[in-house]
mmCIF file of C-alpha atoms in Angstrom:
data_model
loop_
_atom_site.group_PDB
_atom_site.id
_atom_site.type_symbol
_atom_site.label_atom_id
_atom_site.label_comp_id
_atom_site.label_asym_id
_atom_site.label_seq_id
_atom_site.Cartn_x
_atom_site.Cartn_y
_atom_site.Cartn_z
ATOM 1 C CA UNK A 56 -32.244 14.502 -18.563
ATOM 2 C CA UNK A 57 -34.777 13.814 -21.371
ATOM 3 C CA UNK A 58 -36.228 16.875 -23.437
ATOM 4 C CA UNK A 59 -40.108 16.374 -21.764
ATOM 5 C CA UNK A 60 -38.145 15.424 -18.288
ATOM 6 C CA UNK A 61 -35.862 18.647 -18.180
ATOM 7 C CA UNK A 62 -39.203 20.870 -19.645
ATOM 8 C CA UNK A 63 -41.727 19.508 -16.859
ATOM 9 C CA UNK A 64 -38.806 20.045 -14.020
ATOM 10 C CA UNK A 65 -38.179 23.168 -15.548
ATOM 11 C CA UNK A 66 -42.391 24.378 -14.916
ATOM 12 C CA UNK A 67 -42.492 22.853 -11.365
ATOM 13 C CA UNK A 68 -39.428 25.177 -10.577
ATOM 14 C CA UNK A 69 -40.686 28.266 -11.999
ATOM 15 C CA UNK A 70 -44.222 27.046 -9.460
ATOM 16 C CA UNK A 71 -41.729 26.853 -6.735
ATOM 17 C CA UNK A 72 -40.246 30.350 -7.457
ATOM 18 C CA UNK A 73 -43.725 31.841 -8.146
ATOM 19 C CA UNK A 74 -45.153 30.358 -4.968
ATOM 20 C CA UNK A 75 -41.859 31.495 -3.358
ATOM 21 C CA UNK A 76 -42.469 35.324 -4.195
ATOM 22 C CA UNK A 77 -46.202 35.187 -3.329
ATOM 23 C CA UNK A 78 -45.386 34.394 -0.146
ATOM 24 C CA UNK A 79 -43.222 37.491 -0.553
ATOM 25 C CA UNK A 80 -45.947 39.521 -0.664
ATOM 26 C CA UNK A 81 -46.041 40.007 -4.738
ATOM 27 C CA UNK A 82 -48.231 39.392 -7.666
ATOM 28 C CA UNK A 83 -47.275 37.289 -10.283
ATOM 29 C CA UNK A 84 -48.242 39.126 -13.420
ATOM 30 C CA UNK A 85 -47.341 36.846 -16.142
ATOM 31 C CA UNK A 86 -45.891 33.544 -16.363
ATOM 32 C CA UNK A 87 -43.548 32.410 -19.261
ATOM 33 C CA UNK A 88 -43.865 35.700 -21.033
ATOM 34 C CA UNK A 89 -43.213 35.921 -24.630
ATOM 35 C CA UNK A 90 -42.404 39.017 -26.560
ATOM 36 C CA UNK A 91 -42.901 39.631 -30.239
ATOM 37 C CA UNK A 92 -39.329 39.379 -30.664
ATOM 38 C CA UNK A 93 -39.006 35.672 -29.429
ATOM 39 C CA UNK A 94 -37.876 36.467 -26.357
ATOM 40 C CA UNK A 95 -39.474 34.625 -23.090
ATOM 41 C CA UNK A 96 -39.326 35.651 -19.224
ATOM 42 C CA UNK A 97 -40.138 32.731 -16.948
ATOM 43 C CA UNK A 98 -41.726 35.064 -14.564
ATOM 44 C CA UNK A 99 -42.534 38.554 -13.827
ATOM 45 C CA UNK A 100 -43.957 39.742 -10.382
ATOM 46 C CA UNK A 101 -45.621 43.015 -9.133
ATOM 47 C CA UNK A 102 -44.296 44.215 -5.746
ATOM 48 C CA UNK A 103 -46.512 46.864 -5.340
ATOM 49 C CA UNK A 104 -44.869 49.248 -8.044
ATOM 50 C CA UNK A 105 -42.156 47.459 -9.102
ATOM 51 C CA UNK A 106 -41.677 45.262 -11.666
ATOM 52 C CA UNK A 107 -39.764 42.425 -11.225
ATOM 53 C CA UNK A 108 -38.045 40.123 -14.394
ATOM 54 C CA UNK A 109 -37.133 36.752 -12.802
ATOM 55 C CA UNK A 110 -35.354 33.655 -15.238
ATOM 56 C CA UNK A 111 -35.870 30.861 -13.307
ATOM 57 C CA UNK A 112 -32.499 28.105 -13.243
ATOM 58 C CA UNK A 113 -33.103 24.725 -11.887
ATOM 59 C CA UNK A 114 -29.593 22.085 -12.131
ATOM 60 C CA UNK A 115 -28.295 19.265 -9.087
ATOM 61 C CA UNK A 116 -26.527 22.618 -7.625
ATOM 62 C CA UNK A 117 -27.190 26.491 -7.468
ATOM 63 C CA UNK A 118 -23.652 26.924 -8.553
ATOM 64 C CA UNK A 119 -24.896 24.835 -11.352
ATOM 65 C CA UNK A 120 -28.186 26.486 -11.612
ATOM 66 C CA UNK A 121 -26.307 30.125 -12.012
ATOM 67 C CA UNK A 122 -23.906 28.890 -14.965
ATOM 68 C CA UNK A 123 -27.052 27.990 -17.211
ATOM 69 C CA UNK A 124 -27.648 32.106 -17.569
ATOM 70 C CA UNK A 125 -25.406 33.075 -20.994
ATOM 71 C CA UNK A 126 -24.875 36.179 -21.940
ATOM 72 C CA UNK A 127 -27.196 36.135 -24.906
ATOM 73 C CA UNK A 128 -29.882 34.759 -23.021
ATOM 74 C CA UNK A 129 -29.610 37.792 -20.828
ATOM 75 C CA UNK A 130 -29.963 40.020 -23.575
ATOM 76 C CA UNK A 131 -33.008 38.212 -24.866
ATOM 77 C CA UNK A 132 -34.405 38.711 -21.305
ATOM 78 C CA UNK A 133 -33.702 42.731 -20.988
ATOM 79 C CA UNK A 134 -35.092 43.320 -24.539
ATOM 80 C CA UNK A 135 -37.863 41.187 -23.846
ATOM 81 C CA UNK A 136 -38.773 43.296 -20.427
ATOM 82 C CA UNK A 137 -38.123 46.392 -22.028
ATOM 83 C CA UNK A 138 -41.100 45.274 -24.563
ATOM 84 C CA UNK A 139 -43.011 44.330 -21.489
ATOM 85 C CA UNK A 140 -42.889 47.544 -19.773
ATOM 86 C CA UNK A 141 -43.537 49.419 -22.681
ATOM 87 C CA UNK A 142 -47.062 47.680 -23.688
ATOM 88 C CA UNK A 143 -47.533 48.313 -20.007
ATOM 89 C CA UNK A 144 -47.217 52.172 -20.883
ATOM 90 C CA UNK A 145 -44.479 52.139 -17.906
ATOM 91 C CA UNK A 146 -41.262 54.716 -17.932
ATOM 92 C CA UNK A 147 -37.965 55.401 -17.030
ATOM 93 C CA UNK A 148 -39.239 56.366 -13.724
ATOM 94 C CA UNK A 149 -40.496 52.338 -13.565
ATOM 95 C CA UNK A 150 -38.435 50.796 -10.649
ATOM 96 C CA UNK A 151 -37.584 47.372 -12.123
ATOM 97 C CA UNK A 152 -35.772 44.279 -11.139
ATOM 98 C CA UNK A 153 -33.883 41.857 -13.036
ATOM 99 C CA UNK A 154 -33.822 38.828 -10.456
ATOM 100 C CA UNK A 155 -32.369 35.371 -10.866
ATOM 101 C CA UNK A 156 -34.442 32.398 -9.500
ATOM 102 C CA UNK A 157 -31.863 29.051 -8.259
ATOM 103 C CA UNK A 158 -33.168 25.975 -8.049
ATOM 104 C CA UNK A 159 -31.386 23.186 -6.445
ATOM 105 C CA UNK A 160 -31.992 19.478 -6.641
ATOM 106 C CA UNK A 161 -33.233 19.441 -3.459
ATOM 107 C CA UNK A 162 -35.683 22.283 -4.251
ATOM 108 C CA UNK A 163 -34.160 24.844 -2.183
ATOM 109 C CA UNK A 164 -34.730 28.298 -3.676
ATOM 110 C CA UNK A 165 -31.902 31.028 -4.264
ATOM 111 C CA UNK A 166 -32.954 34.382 -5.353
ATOM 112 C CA UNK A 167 -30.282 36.582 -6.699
ATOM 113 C CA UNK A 168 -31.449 40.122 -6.903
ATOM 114 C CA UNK A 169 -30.983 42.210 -9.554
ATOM 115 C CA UNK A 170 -28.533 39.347 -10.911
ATOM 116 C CA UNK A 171 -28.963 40.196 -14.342
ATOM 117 C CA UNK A 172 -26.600 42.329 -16.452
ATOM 118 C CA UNK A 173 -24.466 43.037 -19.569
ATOM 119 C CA UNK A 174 -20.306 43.032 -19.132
#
């Protein structure tokens, strides 16, 4: 896939996802969130008090999809949140998410909750 190919797919999946948890009942708060740190969450959502971090993965297969998350990028993600919720003025007491967004070549959507984590 081209580099302006794989970047437009890329923003009609994270629509799909976003569209996906509004029908869920949650605001989407920010899209394609940047931190001062360089860090970027595709999307974060407001279900009534919680605060939910979703990286969206598009490939042909949600198998796929899932092996695009690294490690690293992970880490850039929970820093990035924890930046978030602190210009937020938010707390330890904040219930927050860390969901992971599949998208197949078909368009189906697979959420993983709380899918994100460090080994």
């Amino acid at each position: 896939m081209s580099g302006a190919v794989s970047y437009y797919s890329g923003l009609a999946a994270e629509e799909q996802v976003a569209a996906h948890y509004m029908r869920s009942g949650c605001r989407i708060a920010a899209q394609r969130w940047r931190g001062k740190y360089g860090g970027e969450i595709d999307l974060i959502a407001r279900d009534g008090e919680r605060v939910v971090f979703i990286e969206v993965k598009r490939a042909r297969t949600h198998a796929q999809a899932a092996e695009r998350l690294s490690q690293r990028q992970m880490l850039r993600i929970l820093r990035s949140a924890e930046e978030f919720l602190a210009n937020e003025g938010c707390d330890e007491k904040t219930d927050v998410g860390y969901d992971l967004a599949l998208v197949d070549g078909g368009g189906q959507i697979e959420v993983l909750e709380n899918a994100l984590y460090l080994n």
